[in-house]
Short mmCIF file of C-alpha atoms in Angstrom, two decimals:
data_model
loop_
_atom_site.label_atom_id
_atom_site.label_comp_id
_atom_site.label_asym_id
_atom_site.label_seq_id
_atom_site.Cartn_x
_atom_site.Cartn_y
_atom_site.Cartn_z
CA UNK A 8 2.94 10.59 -44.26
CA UNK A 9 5.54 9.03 -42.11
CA UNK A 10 9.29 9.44 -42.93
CA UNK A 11 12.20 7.07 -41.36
CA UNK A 12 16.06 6.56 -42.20
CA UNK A 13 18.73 3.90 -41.57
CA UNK A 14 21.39 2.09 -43.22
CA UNK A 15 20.83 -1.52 -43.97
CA UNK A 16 17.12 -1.26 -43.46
CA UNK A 17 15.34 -3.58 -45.69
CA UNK A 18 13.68 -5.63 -43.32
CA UNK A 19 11.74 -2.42 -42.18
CA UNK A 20 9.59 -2.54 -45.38
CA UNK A 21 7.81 -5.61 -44.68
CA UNK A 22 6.50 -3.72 -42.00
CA UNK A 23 5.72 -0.22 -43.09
CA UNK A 24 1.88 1.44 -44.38
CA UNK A 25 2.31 1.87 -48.02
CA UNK A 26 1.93 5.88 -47.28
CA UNK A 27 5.25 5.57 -45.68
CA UNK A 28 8.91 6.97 -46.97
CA UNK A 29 11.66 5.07 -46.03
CA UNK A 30 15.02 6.92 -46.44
CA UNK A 31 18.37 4.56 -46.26
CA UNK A 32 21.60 5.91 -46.55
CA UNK A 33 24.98 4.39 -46.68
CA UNK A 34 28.02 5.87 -46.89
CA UNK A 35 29.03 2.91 -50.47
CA UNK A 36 27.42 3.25 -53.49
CA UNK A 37 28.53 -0.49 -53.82
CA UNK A 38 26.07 -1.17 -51.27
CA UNK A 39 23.47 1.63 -51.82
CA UNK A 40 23.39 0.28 -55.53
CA UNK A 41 22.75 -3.21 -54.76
CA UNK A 42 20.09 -2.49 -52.48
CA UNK A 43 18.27 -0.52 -54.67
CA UNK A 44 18.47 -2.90 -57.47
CA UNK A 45 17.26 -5.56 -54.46
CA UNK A 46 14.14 -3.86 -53.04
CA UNK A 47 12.56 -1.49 -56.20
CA UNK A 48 10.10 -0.05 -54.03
CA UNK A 49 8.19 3.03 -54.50
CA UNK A 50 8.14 4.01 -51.33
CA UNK A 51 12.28 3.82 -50.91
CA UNK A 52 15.03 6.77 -51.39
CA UNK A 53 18.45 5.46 -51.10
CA UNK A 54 21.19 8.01 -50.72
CA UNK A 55 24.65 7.69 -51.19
CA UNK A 56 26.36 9.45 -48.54
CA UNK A 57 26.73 11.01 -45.24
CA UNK A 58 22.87 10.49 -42.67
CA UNK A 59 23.50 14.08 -41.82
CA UNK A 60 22.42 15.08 -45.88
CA UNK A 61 19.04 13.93 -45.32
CA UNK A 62 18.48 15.66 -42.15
CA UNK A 63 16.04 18.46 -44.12
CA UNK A 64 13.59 15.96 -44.59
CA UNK A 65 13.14 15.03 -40.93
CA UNK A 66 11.40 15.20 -38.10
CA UNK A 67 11.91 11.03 -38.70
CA UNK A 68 9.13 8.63 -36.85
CA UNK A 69 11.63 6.42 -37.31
CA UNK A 70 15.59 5.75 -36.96
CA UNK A 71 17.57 2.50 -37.17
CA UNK A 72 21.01 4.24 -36.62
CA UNK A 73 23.83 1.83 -37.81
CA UNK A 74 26.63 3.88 -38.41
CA UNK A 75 28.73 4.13 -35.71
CA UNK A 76 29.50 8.36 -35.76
CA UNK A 77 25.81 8.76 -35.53
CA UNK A 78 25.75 6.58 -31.85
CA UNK A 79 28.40 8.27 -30.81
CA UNK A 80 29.67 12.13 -31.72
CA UNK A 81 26.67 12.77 -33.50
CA UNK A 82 23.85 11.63 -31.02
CA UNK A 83 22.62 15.18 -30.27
CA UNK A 84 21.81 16.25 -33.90
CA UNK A 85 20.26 12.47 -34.14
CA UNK A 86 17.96 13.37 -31.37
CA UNK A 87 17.48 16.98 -33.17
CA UNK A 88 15.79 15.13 -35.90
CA UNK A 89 13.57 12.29 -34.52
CA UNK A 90 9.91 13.56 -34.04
CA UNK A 91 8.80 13.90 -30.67
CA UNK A 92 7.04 10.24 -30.18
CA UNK A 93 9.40 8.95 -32.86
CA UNK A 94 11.44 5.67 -31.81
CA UNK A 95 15.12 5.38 -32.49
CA UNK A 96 17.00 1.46 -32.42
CA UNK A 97 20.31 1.38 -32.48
CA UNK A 98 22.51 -2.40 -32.90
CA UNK A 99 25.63 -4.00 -32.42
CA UNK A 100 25.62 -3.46 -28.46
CA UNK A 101 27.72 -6.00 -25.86
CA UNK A 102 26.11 -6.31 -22.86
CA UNK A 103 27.92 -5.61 -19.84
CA UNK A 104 28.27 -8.94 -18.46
CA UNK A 105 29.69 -10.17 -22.08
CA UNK A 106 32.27 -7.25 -21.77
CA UNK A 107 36.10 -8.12 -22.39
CA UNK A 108 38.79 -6.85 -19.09
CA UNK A 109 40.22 -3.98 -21.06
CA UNK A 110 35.79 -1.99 -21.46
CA UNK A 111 35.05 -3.44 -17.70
CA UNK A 112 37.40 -0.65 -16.54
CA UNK A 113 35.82 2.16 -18.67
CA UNK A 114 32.66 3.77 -18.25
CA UNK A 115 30.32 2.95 -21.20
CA UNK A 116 29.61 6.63 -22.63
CA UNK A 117 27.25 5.34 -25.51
CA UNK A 118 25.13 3.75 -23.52
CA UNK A 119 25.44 5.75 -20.81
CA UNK A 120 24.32 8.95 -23.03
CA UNK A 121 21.48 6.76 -25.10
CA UNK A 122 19.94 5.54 -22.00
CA UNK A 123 20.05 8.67 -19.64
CA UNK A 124 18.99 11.53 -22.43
CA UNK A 125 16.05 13.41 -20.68
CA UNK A 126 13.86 13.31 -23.72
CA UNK A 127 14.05 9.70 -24.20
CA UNK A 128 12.44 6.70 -22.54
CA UNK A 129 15.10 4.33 -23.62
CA UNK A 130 15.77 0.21 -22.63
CA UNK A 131 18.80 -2.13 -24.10
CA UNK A 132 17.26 -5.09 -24.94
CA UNK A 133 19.23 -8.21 -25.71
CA UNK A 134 18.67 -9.61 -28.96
CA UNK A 135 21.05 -12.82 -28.31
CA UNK A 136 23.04 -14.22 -25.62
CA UNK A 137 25.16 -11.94 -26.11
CA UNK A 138 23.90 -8.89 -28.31
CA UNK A 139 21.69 -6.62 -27.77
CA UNK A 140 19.98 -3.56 -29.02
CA UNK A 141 19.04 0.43 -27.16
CA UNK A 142 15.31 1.35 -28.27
CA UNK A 143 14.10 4.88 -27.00
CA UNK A 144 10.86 7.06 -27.66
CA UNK A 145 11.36 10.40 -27.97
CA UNK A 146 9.07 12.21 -25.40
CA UNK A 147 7.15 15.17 -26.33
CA UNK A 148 8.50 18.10 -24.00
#
């Protein structure tokens, strides 16, 4: 059985094998509430809270991180938990030529960190004009 996580995932399930769990978590139980009164599926925990609670349950096959602490600060216990072979997407990227002045100045540490880890084999991927997406594979050491 697989296992995967993310916050505002319910497009995932129309592509999932029914022997796969699909954790979401979000940090509203607004939000986690109406979700779970949206999707009722079998194969769905949602979790009210921090990503990091659900950690236990990993190695993931799959993570769509969203929340902005897990990109960032939290990107080494993120890769601690994704199975070796196990893809990670991550959203809401600008792509450098889209950049305002004041980030053109600034190296891009987010990016720079997702798309240079040594266990990863990681591309950005534009997903609009001006949007665009990091998807890595975690490489078995």
């Amino acid at each position: 059985m697989g296992t995967g996580f993310g916050v505002g995932s319910s497009w995932i399930l129309s592509a999932i094998a029914p022997t796969v769990q699909l954790i979401t978590v979000d940090h509203s139980k607004e939000v986690v509430d109406i979700t779970a009164n949206h999707l009722k599926h079998p194969n769905v925990e949602f979790v009210c809270g921090d990503w990091k609670e659900v950690m236990a349950k990993g190695p993931f096959q799959f993570i769509f991180a969203d929340a902005a602490a897990a990109k960032t600060m939290e990107g080494e216990l993120m890769l601690q938990v994704l199975a070796n072979g196990g893809m990670l997407l991550m959203d809401d990227f600008t792509p450098e030529e889209h950049f305002p002045e004041e980030w053109k100045v600034k190296p891009d540490k987010v990016r720079e960190f997702w798309l240079n880890q040594k266990d990863l084999v990681a591309t950005e991927i534009y997903v609009t004009p001006t949007s665009s997406v990091i998807l890595a594979t975690k490489m078995r050491k």
